[in-house]
Structures are given as structure tokens and as C-alpha cells.
Amino acid sequence: MSPYAFDNAATQTAGRFSVLESRYDIASRNALERTGIGPGWRCLEIGGGGGSLGDWLGERVGPEGAVTVTDIEPARAASRPWAAHVRLLRHDITRDPLPGDGFDLVHARLVLLHLPERLRVLELLAGALRPGGWLVVEEFDCGWTPVLAAPDDSAALLFERVHGALMTLLEKAGAEPLWGRHVVRAMLRAGLTEVTATTYAEAWPGGGDGIALHHANTEQVAHGLTELGVTADEVDAFLALLADPRFVVNSYPLISALGRRPGEETAR
Ligand SMILES: C[S@@+](CC[C@H](N)C(=O)[O-])C[C@H]1O[C@@H](n2cnc3c(N)ncnc32)[C@H](O)[C@@H]1O
């Protein structure tokens, strides 16, 4: 069973998926468009979360195409009305057999970061492509979240302390918070060609949509943070800071990496 730190059954998950969709889908759609995705493509979306990108892939490939969306816990995505050519599967990418092969496009956003077996999984996903097919892996680099404005120095220090503890907690669960900066190298090592990447980031002011990601994540694992020495008062002050418009922090940069399986290039 995956050690994924943010159980989809938790109440905070809706907030997390809502931020990912509202703040990052535009960057992800731009990255996916660069593959040339179009009608008739067969796509695999791993760890689809709330399902917004699986839905979008379904629109782009149309009824003559097919999209498989997986998640270890697909309950959130299941509430979405899915087109007939999009199927949603409960599936653990670290254990279960791949749900098909010869895909034109395989996509995963913010999934491998959480998996200790991320390099093996990346190779597995590359192997699920047809020759000439595209792998798109999008990951955060959680090591670059500078505080851009704060009511005072102690607020910035509080953010660094509590956020640092959250990163330690993720690492203890097997995640690699800096994975985003390693994806291009991993794709090259997996034998993919035409590897390119773009990075998307923005300023997140207190009280805004994006910074709610920190709220959802911190609230969900607050008990684990206290085990790392963060006091309940510090957690409360941190959550209050996230609502303060004088506080502005850089979003997690999302690195969108594309690579192609070598071999014949099938024109579609
Ligand atoms: C941070 S969320 C990202 C969701 C979505 N990809 C997005 O970017 O909006 C990570 C997702 O990966 C799923 N996940 C975690 N471990 C997994 C595994 N071993 N196999 C498949 N999905 C997994 C989680 O259930 C969750 O939905």
C-alpha cells in the first residue's frame, strides 16, 4: 500500500484538489498541448485526484479516443460526470499491473513526488507508451517557496519553520519534496528523447485561492507536526498568517517535463 501522506478521504482533500485545479490546470493544459494531443489519442492519467485533467483529456481526444484515469482512492473523481470514453479506475501504480499499454500519452501530476518508488514508476510509465508516445510528468519543487512579503520578520520565520516541518513529515512518509528539479534527469535516464520542461509559479497572497493549499495540507497533518515539535499555538498562528493579505509567499513551482519514447512517430 502506498504511504501517500494526504489521504483522499480527509475533509481537506476537496480544498487541495480545488487549488491544484484552479491554480495549476492552466499550466498543465499548456504542457499537455505541446504533445500535439488531439482526437483519437489513447491517454493514461495516473493519480488523477479530483479528475479535472482527466476530464480535459477526454474532451481533447473526443469519443474516438480513450482516456483511463487512475487513482489509489478515486472517490473524489467518481462524483464527476464522466464521458463514455473516459474510464476511472481504482489502481495503485506501485503494485497493480498497468491498465493497458501502447498509450499515445501518459500523464502524472504531483504523484511520483509522494512515491518512494518514483524512479521505477517513471520507467514503468515510459514503458507504457507506444513508440513516439509522450510522457508528461509534472512535479513541485518544494524547495523554492520564498516569502515575498510579511507583516514582520517573525511571520516569515514562522512560515519557514512550520513549512519546513511539513516537508520533514512528507519525507518521513517517503516523499521527495525536491523531486521536481530531478524529473528531467530521470526522464533522460529512462531513455526518453525530446525532453523539455517549463516551470510555472506565481505569488500567493494571504487569504487568496492558492495559499489555501498550505492551509489544507497543514491542517490535515497538524497532529504529525506537533510530533515534530511544532506547537499547537504555532500551527494556529501559521493558519492565521495564511489568511493575512500582508503575507505573500511564492507558490510551489510546478515543473512540467515532457519526453518521448524513441521509435516510430505515428502521424495522427
Ligand atoms: C497531490 S494529489 C494530485 C492529484 C492530481 N494529479 C492533481 O494534480 O490535481 C496526488 C494523487 O495521487 C494519488 N496517489 C497517491 N499514491 C498513488 C498510487 N500509489 N497510485 C495511484 N495514485 C496514487 C492520490 O490519491 C492523489 O489523488
PDB file of C-alpha atoms and ligand atoms in Angstrom:
ATOM      1  CA  MET A   1       0.000   0.000   0.000  1.00  0.00           C
ATOM      2  CA  SER A   2       1.321   3.443  -0.901  1.00  0.00           C
ATOM      3  CA  PRO A   3       2.436   5.590   2.069  1.00  0.00           C
ATOM      4  CA  TYR A   4       0.759   8.653   0.474  1.00  0.00           C
ATOM      5  CA  ALA A   5       0.663  11.314   3.211  1.00  0.00           C
ATOM      6  CA  PHE A   6      -2.554  13.099   2.176  1.00  0.00           C
ATOM      7  CA  ASP A   7      -5.379  10.564   2.316  1.00  0.00           C
ATOM      8  CA  ASN A   8      -8.090  11.451  -0.221  1.00  0.00           C
ATOM      9  CA  ALA A   9     -10.778  10.521   2.304  1.00  0.00           C
ATOM     10  CA  ALA A  10      -9.841  13.502   4.519  1.00  0.00           C
ATOM     11  CA  THR A  11     -12.090  16.568   4.505  1.00  0.00           C
ATOM     12  CA  GLN A  12      -9.165  18.812   3.464  1.00  0.00           C
ATOM     13  CA  THR A  13      -8.738  16.931   0.184  1.00  0.00           C
ATOM     14  CA  ALA A  14     -11.511  18.847  -1.602  1.00  0.00           C
ATOM     15  CA  GLY A  15      -9.660  22.077  -0.791  1.00  0.00           C
ATOM     16  CA  ARG A  16      -6.352  20.651  -2.045  1.00  0.00           C
ATOM     17  CA  PHE A  17      -7.831  19.449  -5.348  1.00  0.00           C
ATOM     18  CA  SER A  18      -9.657  22.746  -5.810  1.00  0.00           C
ATOM     19  CA  VAL A  19      -6.373  24.722  -5.502  1.00  0.00           C
ATOM     20  CA  LEU A  20      -4.485  22.377  -7.810  1.00  0.00           C
ATOM     21  CA  GLU A  21      -7.231  22.711 -10.400  1.00  0.00           C
ATOM     22  CA  SER A  22      -7.718  26.484 -10.139  1.00  0.00           C
ATOM     23  CA  ARG A  23      -4.036  27.495  -9.896  1.00  0.00           C
ATOM     24  CA  TYR A  24      -2.195  24.839 -11.945  1.00  0.00           C
ATOM     25  CA  ASP A  25      -4.528  23.327 -14.571  1.00  0.00           C
ATOM     26  CA  ILE A  26      -3.751  26.148 -16.991  1.00  0.00           C
ATOM     27  CA  ALA A  27      -0.026  25.329 -16.855  1.00  0.00           C
ATOM     28  CA  SER A  28      -0.747  21.614 -17.145  1.00  0.00           C
ATOM     29  CA  ARG A  29      -3.028  22.066 -20.138  1.00  0.00           C
ATOM     30  CA  ASN A  30      -0.338  24.158 -21.850  1.00  0.00           C
ATOM     31  CA  ALA A  31       2.220  21.415 -21.224  1.00  0.00           C
ATOM     32  CA  LEU A  32      -0.125  18.698 -22.469  1.00  0.00           C
ATOM     33  CA  GLU A  33      -0.970  20.729 -25.592  1.00  0.00           C
ATOM     34  CA  ARG A  34       2.724  20.734 -26.502  1.00  0.00           C
ATOM     35  CA  THR A  35       2.499  16.976 -27.198  1.00  0.00           C
ATOM     36  CA  GLY A  36       0.077  17.691 -30.052  1.00  0.00           C
ATOM     37  CA  ILE A  37      -2.749  15.804 -28.298  1.00  0.00           C
ATOM     38  CA  GLY A  38      -5.831  15.533 -30.464  1.00  0.00           C
ATOM     39  CA  PRO A  39      -8.828  13.440 -31.492  1.00  0.00           C
ATOM     40  CA  GLY A  40      -8.377   9.687 -31.312  1.00  0.00           C
ATOM     41  CA  TRP A  41      -5.475   9.633 -28.833  1.00  0.00           C
ATOM     42  CA  ARG A  42      -5.288   6.975 -26.110  1.00  0.00           C
ATOM     43  CA  CYS A  43      -4.243   8.529 -22.820  1.00  0.00           C
ATOM     44  CA  LEU A  44      -3.426   7.345 -19.312  1.00  0.00           C
ATOM     45  CA  GLU A  45      -3.771   9.756 -16.374  1.00  0.00           C
ATOM     46  CA  ILE A  46      -2.110   8.416 -13.204  1.00  0.00           C
ATOM     47  CA  GLY A  47      -3.238   9.600  -9.749  1.00  0.00           C
ATOM     48  CA  GLY A  48      -5.942  11.759 -11.289  1.00  0.00           C
ATOM     49  CA  GLY A  49      -7.114  13.243  -7.958  1.00  0.00           C
ATOM     50  CA  GLY A  50     -10.228  15.365  -8.458  1.00  0.00           C
ATOM     51  CA  GLY A  51     -10.279  14.413 -12.150  1.00  0.00           C
ATOM     52  CA  SER A  52     -10.196  17.840 -13.816  1.00  0.00           C
ATOM     53  CA  LEU A  53      -7.306  16.974 -16.127  1.00  0.00           C
ATOM     54  CA  GLY A  54      -8.688  13.524 -16.942  1.00  0.00           C
ATOM     55  CA  ASP A  55     -11.902  15.266 -17.920  1.00  0.00           C
ATOM     56  CA  TRP A  56      -9.988  17.741 -20.090  1.00  0.00           C
ATOM     57  CA  LEU A  57      -8.028  14.925 -21.760  1.00  0.00           C
ATOM     58  CA  GLY A  58     -11.365  13.279 -22.559  1.00  0.00           C
ATOM     59  CA  GLU A  59     -12.550  16.475 -24.272  1.00  0.00           C
ATOM     60  CA  ARG A  60      -9.333  16.794 -26.272  1.00  0.00           C
ATOM     61  CA  VAL A  61      -9.311  13.189 -27.580  1.00  0.00           C
ATOM     62  CA  GLY A  62     -13.060  13.088 -28.237  1.00  0.00           C
ATOM     63  CA  PRO A  63     -15.244   9.983 -28.452  1.00  0.00           C
ATOM     64  CA  GLU A  64     -12.938   8.333 -30.995  1.00  0.00           C
ATOM     65  CA  GLY A  65     -10.160   8.428 -28.381  1.00  0.00           C
ATOM     66  CA  ALA A  66      -9.928   6.848 -24.926  1.00  0.00           C
ATOM     67  CA  VAL A  67      -8.731   8.026 -21.536  1.00  0.00           C
ATOM     68  CA  THR A  68      -8.002   5.895 -18.481  1.00  0.00           C
ATOM     69  CA  VAL A  69      -7.849   7.837 -15.209  1.00  0.00           C
ATOM     70  CA  THR A  70      -6.444   6.015 -12.183  1.00  0.00           C
ATOM     71  CA  ASP A  71      -6.162   6.789  -8.508  1.00  0.00           C
ATOM     72  CA  ILE A  72      -5.409   4.802  -5.404  1.00  0.00           C
ATOM     73  CA  GLU A  73      -8.543   6.438  -3.956  1.00  0.00           C
ATOM     74  CA  PRO A  74     -10.825   7.594  -6.784  1.00  0.00           C
ATOM     75  CA  ALA A  75     -13.862   8.539  -4.664  1.00  0.00           C
ATOM     76  CA  ARG A  76     -13.440  12.308  -5.257  1.00  0.00           C
ATOM     77  CA  ALA A  77     -13.166  11.921  -9.005  1.00  0.00           C
ATOM     78  CA  ALA A  78     -16.070   9.469  -9.065  1.00  0.00           C
ATOM     79  CA  SER A  79     -18.531  12.274  -8.286  1.00  0.00           C
ATOM     80  CA  ARG A  80     -17.695  13.919 -11.645  1.00  0.00           C
ATOM     81  CA  PRO A  81     -19.903  13.113 -14.670  1.00  0.00           C
ATOM     82  CA  TRP A  82     -17.556  11.221 -16.985  1.00  0.00           C
ATOM     83  CA  ALA A  83     -17.823  10.859 -20.755  1.00  0.00           C
ATOM     84  CA  ALA A  84     -18.307   7.291 -22.003  1.00  0.00           C
ATOM     85  CA  HIS A  85     -14.794   7.131 -23.482  1.00  0.00           C
ATOM     86  CA  VAL A  86     -13.169   8.020 -20.132  1.00  0.00           C
ATOM     87  CA  ARG A  87     -12.860   5.273 -17.530  1.00  0.00           C
ATOM     88  CA  LEU A  88     -11.945   5.789 -13.895  1.00  0.00           C
ATOM     89  CA  LEU A  89     -10.062   3.016 -12.090  1.00  0.00           C
ATOM     90  CA  ARG A  90      -9.039   2.345  -8.514  1.00  0.00           C
ATOM     91  CA  HIS A  91      -5.396   1.494  -9.097  1.00  0.00           C
ATOM     92  CA  ASP A  92      -2.099   1.610  -7.229  1.00  0.00           C
ATOM     93  CA  ILE A  93       0.694   2.433  -9.672  1.00  0.00           C
ATOM     94  CA  THR A  94       3.286   0.928  -7.315  1.00  0.00           C
ATOM     95  CA  ARG A  95       1.601  -2.504  -7.198  1.00  0.00           C
ATOM     96  CA  ASP A  96      -1.054  -3.148  -9.801  1.00  0.00           C
ATOM     97  CA  PRO A  97      -0.459  -4.189 -13.414  1.00  0.00           C
ATOM     98  CA  LEU A  98      -0.609  -1.261 -15.834  1.00  0.00           C
ATOM     99  CA  PRO A  99      -4.153  -0.744 -17.166  1.00  0.00           C
ATOM    100  CA  GLY A 100      -3.059  -1.055 -20.794  1.00  0.00           C
ATOM    101  CA  ASP A 101      -0.079  -0.240 -22.959  1.00  0.00           C
ATOM    102  CA  GLY A 102       0.830   1.478 -26.211  1.00  0.00           C
ATOM    103  CA  PHE A 103      -0.553   4.813 -24.989  1.00  0.00           C
ATOM    104  CA  ASP A 104      -0.092   7.970 -27.062  1.00  0.00           C
ATOM    105  CA  LEU A 105       0.190   9.996 -23.863  1.00  0.00           C
ATOM    106  CA  VAL A 106       0.790   9.179 -20.208  1.00  0.00           C
ATOM    107  CA  HIS A 107       0.428  11.981 -17.665  1.00  0.00           C
ATOM    108  CA  ALA A 108       1.012  12.233 -13.924  1.00  0.00           C
ATOM    109  CA  ARG A 109       0.903  15.426 -11.857  1.00  0.00           C
ATOM    110  CA  LEU A 110       2.132  15.543  -8.257  1.00  0.00           C
ATOM    111  CA  VAL A 111       2.004  11.778  -7.799  1.00  0.00           C
ATOM    112  CA  LEU A 112       5.564  10.476  -8.164  1.00  0.00           C
ATOM    113  CA  LEU A 113       6.815  13.071  -5.657  1.00  0.00           C
ATOM    114  CA  HIS A 114       4.974  11.087  -2.984  1.00  0.00           C
ATOM    115  CA  LEU A 115       6.154   7.626  -4.034  1.00  0.00           C
ATOM    116  CA  PRO A 116       9.433   6.166  -2.723  1.00  0.00           C
ATOM    117  CA  GLU A 117       9.492   4.028  -5.911  1.00  0.00           C
ATOM    118  CA  ARG A 118       9.273   7.133  -8.143  1.00  0.00           C
ATOM    119  CA  LEU A 119      12.166   6.174 -10.446  1.00  0.00           C
ATOM    120  CA  ARG A 120      10.809   2.688 -11.019  1.00  0.00           C
ATOM    121  CA  VAL A 121       7.319   4.095 -11.616  1.00  0.00           C
ATOM    122  CA  LEU A 122       8.656   6.644 -14.103  1.00  0.00           C
ATOM    123  CA  GLU A 123      10.308   3.823 -16.070  1.00  0.00           C
ATOM    124  CA  LEU A 124       7.065   1.845 -15.903  1.00  0.00           C
ATOM    125  CA  LEU A 125       5.132   4.807 -17.312  1.00  0.00           C
ATOM    126  CA  ALA A 126       7.685   5.327 -20.076  1.00  0.00           C
ATOM    127  CA  GLY A 127       7.281   1.652 -20.980  1.00  0.00           C
ATOM    128  CA  ALA A 128       3.504   2.090 -21.269  1.00  0.00           C
ATOM    129  CA  LEU A 129       3.931   4.410 -24.279  1.00  0.00           C
ATOM    130  CA  ARG A 130       3.777   3.481 -27.919  1.00  0.00           C
ATOM    131  CA  PRO A 131       6.966   4.311 -29.812  1.00  0.00           C
ATOM    132  CA  GLY A 132       6.787   8.070 -30.340  1.00  0.00           C
ATOM    133  CA  GLY A 133       4.293   8.485 -27.475  1.00  0.00           C
ATOM    134  CA  TRP A 134       4.646  11.212 -24.858  1.00  0.00           C
ATOM    135  CA  LEU A 135       5.209  11.080 -21.111  1.00  0.00           C
ATOM    136  CA  VAL A 136       4.303  14.263 -19.228  1.00  0.00           C
ATOM    137  CA  VAL A 137       5.359  14.335 -15.581  1.00  0.00           C
ATOM    138  CA  GLU A 138       4.602  17.456 -13.538  1.00  0.00           C
ATOM    139  CA  GLU A 139       6.013  17.919 -10.075  1.00  0.00           C
ATOM    140  CA  PHE A 140       6.616  20.586  -7.457  1.00  0.00           C
ATOM    141  CA  ASP A 141       9.996  21.742  -6.327  1.00  0.00           C
ATOM    142  CA  CYS A 142       9.020  22.435  -2.717  1.00  0.00           C
ATOM    143  CA  GLY A 143      12.480  23.874  -2.011  1.00  0.00           C
ATOM    144  CA  TRP A 144      11.752  27.221  -3.623  1.00  0.00           C
ATOM    145  CA  THR A 145       8.927  28.980  -1.763  1.00  0.00           C
ATOM    146  CA  PRO A 146      10.422  32.358  -0.813  1.00  0.00           C
ATOM    147  CA  VAL A 147       8.344  34.632   1.383  1.00  0.00           C
ATOM    148  CA  LEU A 148       7.706  37.693  -0.818  1.00  0.00           C
ATOM    149  CA  ALA A 149       6.124  39.939   1.826  1.00  0.00           C
ATOM    150  CA  ALA A 150       5.306  39.588   5.522  1.00  0.00           C
ATOM    151  CA  PRO A 151       3.904  41.820   8.269  1.00  0.00           C
ATOM    152  CA  ASP A 152       7.180  41.328  10.189  1.00  0.00           C
ATOM    153  CA  ASP A 153      10.291  39.141  10.302  1.00  0.00           C
ATOM    154  CA  SER A 154       8.827  36.760  12.846  1.00  0.00           C
ATOM    155  CA  ALA A 155       5.965  35.930  10.453  1.00  0.00           C
ATOM    156  CA  ALA A 156       8.419  34.930   7.738  1.00  0.00           C
ATOM    157  CA  LEU A 157      10.355  32.788  10.238  1.00  0.00           C
ATOM    158  CA  LEU A 158       7.122  31.132  11.387  1.00  0.00           C
ATOM    159  CA  PHE A 159       6.282  30.225   7.804  1.00  0.00           C
ATOM    160  CA  GLU A 160       9.748  28.714   7.258  1.00  0.00           C
ATOM    161  CA  ARG A 161       9.550  26.731  10.498  1.00  0.00           C
ATOM    162  CA  VAL A 162       6.090  25.230  10.027  1.00  0.00           C
ATOM    163  CA  HIS A 163       6.537  24.659   6.293  1.00  0.00           C
ATOM    164  CA  GLY A 164       9.929  23.063   6.966  1.00  0.00           C
ATOM    165  CA  ALA A 165       8.303  20.664   9.435  1.00  0.00           C
ATOM    166  CA  LEU A 166       5.652  19.788   6.845  1.00  0.00           C
ATOM    167  CA  MET A 167       8.414  18.915   4.384  1.00  0.00           C
ATOM    168  CA  THR A 168      10.129  16.734   7.010  1.00  0.00           C
ATOM    169  CA  LEU A 169       6.833  14.955   7.577  1.00  0.00           C
ATOM    170  CA  LEU A 170       6.444  14.291   3.850  1.00  0.00           C
ATOM    171  CA  GLU A 171       9.989  12.936   3.673  1.00  0.00           C
ATOM    172  CA  LYS A 172       9.264  10.605   6.577  1.00  0.00           C
ATOM    173  CA  ALA A 173       6.330   9.263   4.545  1.00  0.00           C
ATOM    174  CA  GLY A 174       8.673   8.548   1.621  1.00  0.00           C
ATOM    175  CA  ALA A 175       8.119  11.719  -0.419  1.00  0.00           C
ATOM    176  CA  GLU A 176      10.894  13.730  -2.092  1.00  0.00           C
ATOM    177  CA  PRO A 177       9.939  17.422  -1.792  1.00  0.00           C
ATOM    178  CA  LEU A 178      12.649  18.462  -4.282  1.00  0.00           C
ATOM    179  CA  TRP A 179      11.652  15.847  -6.864  1.00  0.00           C
ATOM    180  CA  GLY A 180      10.586  18.498  -9.388  1.00  0.00           C
ATOM    181  CA  ARG A 181      14.191  19.514 -10.010  1.00  0.00           C
ATOM    182  CA  HIS A 182      15.187  15.894 -10.695  1.00  0.00           C
ATOM    183  CA  VAL A 183      12.479  14.924 -13.195  1.00  0.00           C
ATOM    184  CA  VAL A 184      14.272  15.963 -16.390  1.00  0.00           C
ATOM    185  CA  ARG A 185      17.327  13.925 -15.437  1.00  0.00           C
ATOM    186  CA  ALA A 186      15.147  10.925 -14.547  1.00  0.00           C
ATOM    187  CA  MET A 187      13.343  11.142 -17.901  1.00  0.00           C
ATOM    188  CA  LEU A 188      16.642  11.244 -19.779  1.00  0.00           C
ATOM    189  CA  ARG A 189      17.898   8.266 -17.768  1.00  0.00           C
ATOM    190  CA  ALA A 190      14.707   6.397 -18.639  1.00  0.00           C
ATOM    191  CA  GLY A 191      15.727   6.717 -22.304  1.00  0.00           C
ATOM    192  CA  LEU A 192      13.155   9.310 -23.330  1.00  0.00           C
ATOM    193  CA  THR A 193      14.001  11.739 -26.119  1.00  0.00           C
ATOM    194  CA  GLU A 194      12.971  15.325 -26.935  1.00  0.00           C
ATOM    195  CA  VAL A 195      12.911  16.021 -23.185  1.00  0.00           C
ATOM    196  CA  THR A 196      11.911  19.596 -22.360  1.00  0.00           C
ATOM    197  CA  ALA A 197      10.430  21.322 -19.326  1.00  0.00           C
ATOM    198  CA  THR A 198       8.722  24.531 -18.298  1.00  0.00           C
ATOM    199  CA  THR A 199       8.172  25.887 -14.806  1.00  0.00           C
ATOM    200  CA  TYR A 200       5.100  27.730 -13.551  1.00  0.00           C
ATOM    201  CA  ALA A 201       4.913  29.768 -10.354  1.00  0.00           C
ATOM    202  CA  GLU A 202       3.004  32.773  -9.036  1.00  0.00           C
ATOM    203  CA  ALA A 203       2.705  34.914  -5.903  1.00  0.00           C
ATOM    204  CA  TRP A 204       0.184  33.641  -3.360  1.00  0.00           C
ATOM    205  CA  PRO A 205      -1.199  36.411  -1.105  1.00  0.00           C
ATOM    206  CA  GLY A 206      -2.714  35.586   2.267  1.00  0.00           C
ATOM    207  CA  GLY A 207      -6.428  34.888   2.028  1.00  0.00           C
ATOM    208  CA  GLY A 208      -6.228  34.017  -1.681  1.00  0.00           C
ATOM    209  CA  ASP A 209      -7.086  30.828  -3.585  1.00  0.00           C
ATOM    210  CA  GLY A 210      -3.570  29.452  -3.950  1.00  0.00           C
ATOM    211  CA  ILE A 211      -2.362  29.798  -0.379  1.00  0.00           C
ATOM    212  CA  ALA A 212      -5.314  27.649   0.684  1.00  0.00           C
ATOM    213  CA  LEU A 213      -3.129  24.706  -0.393  1.00  0.00           C
ATOM    214  CA  HIS A 214      -0.869  25.353   2.600  1.00  0.00           C
ATOM    215  CA  HIS A 215      -3.946  25.581   4.813  1.00  0.00           C
ATOM    216  CA  ALA A 216      -5.352  22.242   3.621  1.00  0.00           C
ATOM    217  CA  ASN A 217      -2.010  20.439   3.836  1.00  0.00           C
ATOM    218  CA  THR A 218      -1.069  21.801   7.262  1.00  0.00           C
ATOM    219  CA  GLU A 219      -4.467  21.262   8.811  1.00  0.00           C
ATOM    220  CA  GLN A 220      -4.599  17.687   7.535  1.00  0.00           C
ATOM    221  CA  VAL A 221      -1.280  16.678   9.126  1.00  0.00           C
ATOM    222  CA  ALA A 222      -1.312  19.028  12.146  1.00  0.00           C
ATOM    223  CA  HIS A 223      -1.024  16.123  14.607  1.00  0.00           C
ATOM    224  CA  GLY A 224       2.145  14.948  12.833  1.00  0.00           C
ATOM    225  CA  LEU A 225       3.617  18.450  13.006  1.00  0.00           C
ATOM    226  CA  THR A 226       3.207  18.583  16.768  1.00  0.00           C
ATOM    227  CA  GLU A 227       5.130  15.293  16.970  1.00  0.00           C
ATOM    228  CA  LEU A 228       7.986  17.150  15.229  1.00  0.00           C
ATOM    229  CA  GLY A 229       7.972  19.861  17.915  1.00  0.00           C
ATOM    230  CA  VAL A 230       5.688  22.428  16.274  1.00  0.00           C
ATOM    231  CA  THR A 231       3.312  23.645  18.988  1.00  0.00           C
ATOM    232  CA  ALA A 232      -0.457  23.885  18.550  1.00  0.00           C
ATOM    233  CA  ASP A 233      -0.116  27.679  19.007  1.00  0.00           C
ATOM    234  CA  GLU A 234       2.399  27.823  16.163  1.00  0.00           C
ATOM    235  CA  VAL A 235       0.061  25.868  13.921  1.00  0.00           C
ATOM    236  CA  ASP A 236      -2.775  28.279  14.793  1.00  0.00           C
ATOM    237  CA  ALA A 237      -0.547  31.317  14.146  1.00  0.00           C
ATOM    238  CA  PHE A 238       0.569  29.786  10.839  1.00  0.00           C
ATOM    239  CA  LEU A 239      -3.023  29.234   9.714  1.00  0.00           C
ATOM    240  CA  ALA A 240      -3.876  32.839  10.730  1.00  0.00           C
ATOM    241  CA  LEU A 241      -0.866  34.111   8.738  1.00  0.00           C
ATOM    242  CA  LEU A 242      -2.146  32.328   5.630  1.00  0.00           C
ATOM    243  CA  ALA A 243      -5.290  34.485   5.879  1.00  0.00           C
ATOM    244  CA  ASP A 244      -3.348  37.760   6.278  1.00  0.00           C
ATOM    245  CA  PRO A 245      -3.168  39.730   2.994  1.00  0.00           C
ATOM    246  CA  ARG A 246       0.090  41.375   4.166  1.00  0.00           C
ATOM    247  CA  PHE A 247       1.695  37.955   3.872  1.00  0.00           C
ATOM    248  CA  VAL A 248       2.687  36.816   0.349  1.00  0.00           C
ATOM    249  CA  VAL A 249       4.567  33.639  -0.478  1.00  0.00           C
ATOM    250  CA  ASN A 250       5.725  32.221  -3.760  1.00  0.00           C
ATOM    251  CA  SER A 251       3.675  29.276  -4.928  1.00  0.00           C
ATOM    252  CA  TYR A 252       5.296  25.891  -5.277  1.00  0.00           C
ATOM    253  CA  PRO A 253       6.929  25.951  -8.703  1.00  0.00           C
ATOM    254  CA  LEU A 254       5.355  23.288 -10.932  1.00  0.00           C
ATOM    255  CA  ILE A 255       7.892  21.758 -13.299  1.00  0.00           C
ATOM    256  CA  SER A 256       6.158  20.258 -16.326  1.00  0.00           C
ATOM    257  CA  ALA A 257       8.514  17.850 -18.078  1.00  0.00           C
ATOM    258  CA  LEU A 258       7.801  16.226 -21.434  1.00  0.00           C
ATOM    259  CA  GLY A 259       9.643  13.338 -23.024  1.00  0.00           C
ATOM    260  CA  ARG A 260       9.034  10.977 -25.869  1.00  0.00           C
ATOM    261  CA  ARG A 261       9.547   7.248 -26.249  1.00  0.00           C
ATOM    262  CA  PRO A 262      12.039   6.695 -29.062  1.00  0.00           C
ATOM    263  CA  GLY A 263      10.842   4.924 -32.166  1.00  0.00           C
ATOM    264  CA  GLU A 264       8.427   5.395 -34.980  1.00  0.00           C
ATOM    265  CA  GLU A 265       6.409   8.613 -34.973  1.00  0.00           C
ATOM    266  CA  THR A 266       2.856   7.779 -35.873  1.00  0.00           C
ATOM    267  CA  ALA A 267       1.156  10.714 -37.562  1.00  0.00           C
ATOM    268  CA  ARG A 268      -2.403  11.200 -36.321  1.00  0.00           C
TER     269      ARG A 268
HETATM  270  C1  LIG B   1      -1.314  15.603  -4.704  1.00  0.00           C
HETATM  271  S1  LIG B   1      -2.582  14.638  -5.384  1.00  0.00           S
HETATM  272  C2  LIG B   1      -2.555  15.170  -7.092  1.00  0.00           C
HETATM  273  C3  LIG B   1      -3.853  14.893  -7.787  1.00  0.00           C
HETATM  274  C4  LIG B   1      -3.883  15.273  -9.270  1.00  0.00           C
HETATM  275  N1  LIG B   1      -2.909  14.540 -10.033  1.00  0.00           N
HETATM  276  C5  LIG B   1      -3.657  16.755  -9.435  1.00  0.00           C
HETATM  277  O1  LIG B   1      -2.547  17.169  -9.729  1.00  0.00           O
HETATM  278  O2  LIG B   1      -4.630  17.516  -9.229  1.00  0.00           O
HETATM  279  C6  LIG B   1      -1.857  13.024  -5.536  1.00  0.00           C
HETATM  280  C7  LIG B   1      -2.832  11.977  -6.037  1.00  0.00           C
HETATM  281  O3  LIG B   1      -2.116  10.761  -6.267  1.00  0.00           O
HETATM  282  C8  LIG B   1      -2.880   9.685  -5.749  1.00  0.00           C
HETATM  283  N2  LIG B   1      -1.964   8.588  -5.417  1.00  0.00           N
HETATM  284  C9  LIG B   1      -1.117   8.507  -4.367  1.00  0.00           C
HETATM  285  N3  LIG B   1      -0.447   7.343  -4.400  1.00  0.00           N
HETATM  286  C10 LIG B   1      -0.873   6.685  -5.502  1.00  0.00           C
HETATM  287  C11 LIG B   1      -0.571   5.428  -6.071  1.00  0.00           C
HETATM  288  N4  LIG B   1       0.313   4.612  -5.498  1.00  0.00           N
HETATM  289  N5  LIG B   1      -1.205   5.053  -7.216  1.00  0.00           N
HETATM  290  C12 LIG B   1      -2.118   5.887  -7.792  1.00  0.00           C
HETATM  291  N6  LIG B   1      -2.459   7.088  -7.290  1.00  0.00           N
HETATM  292  C13 LIG B   1      -1.848   7.476  -6.154  1.00  0.00           C
HETATM  293  C14 LIG B   1      -3.575  10.270  -4.543  1.00  0.00           C
HETATM  294  O4  LIG B   1      -4.707   9.521  -4.143  1.00  0.00           O
HETATM  295  C15 LIG B   1      -3.934  11.671  -5.043  1.00  0.00           C
HETATM  296  O5  LIG B   1      -5.184  11.695  -5.688  1.00  0.00           O
END
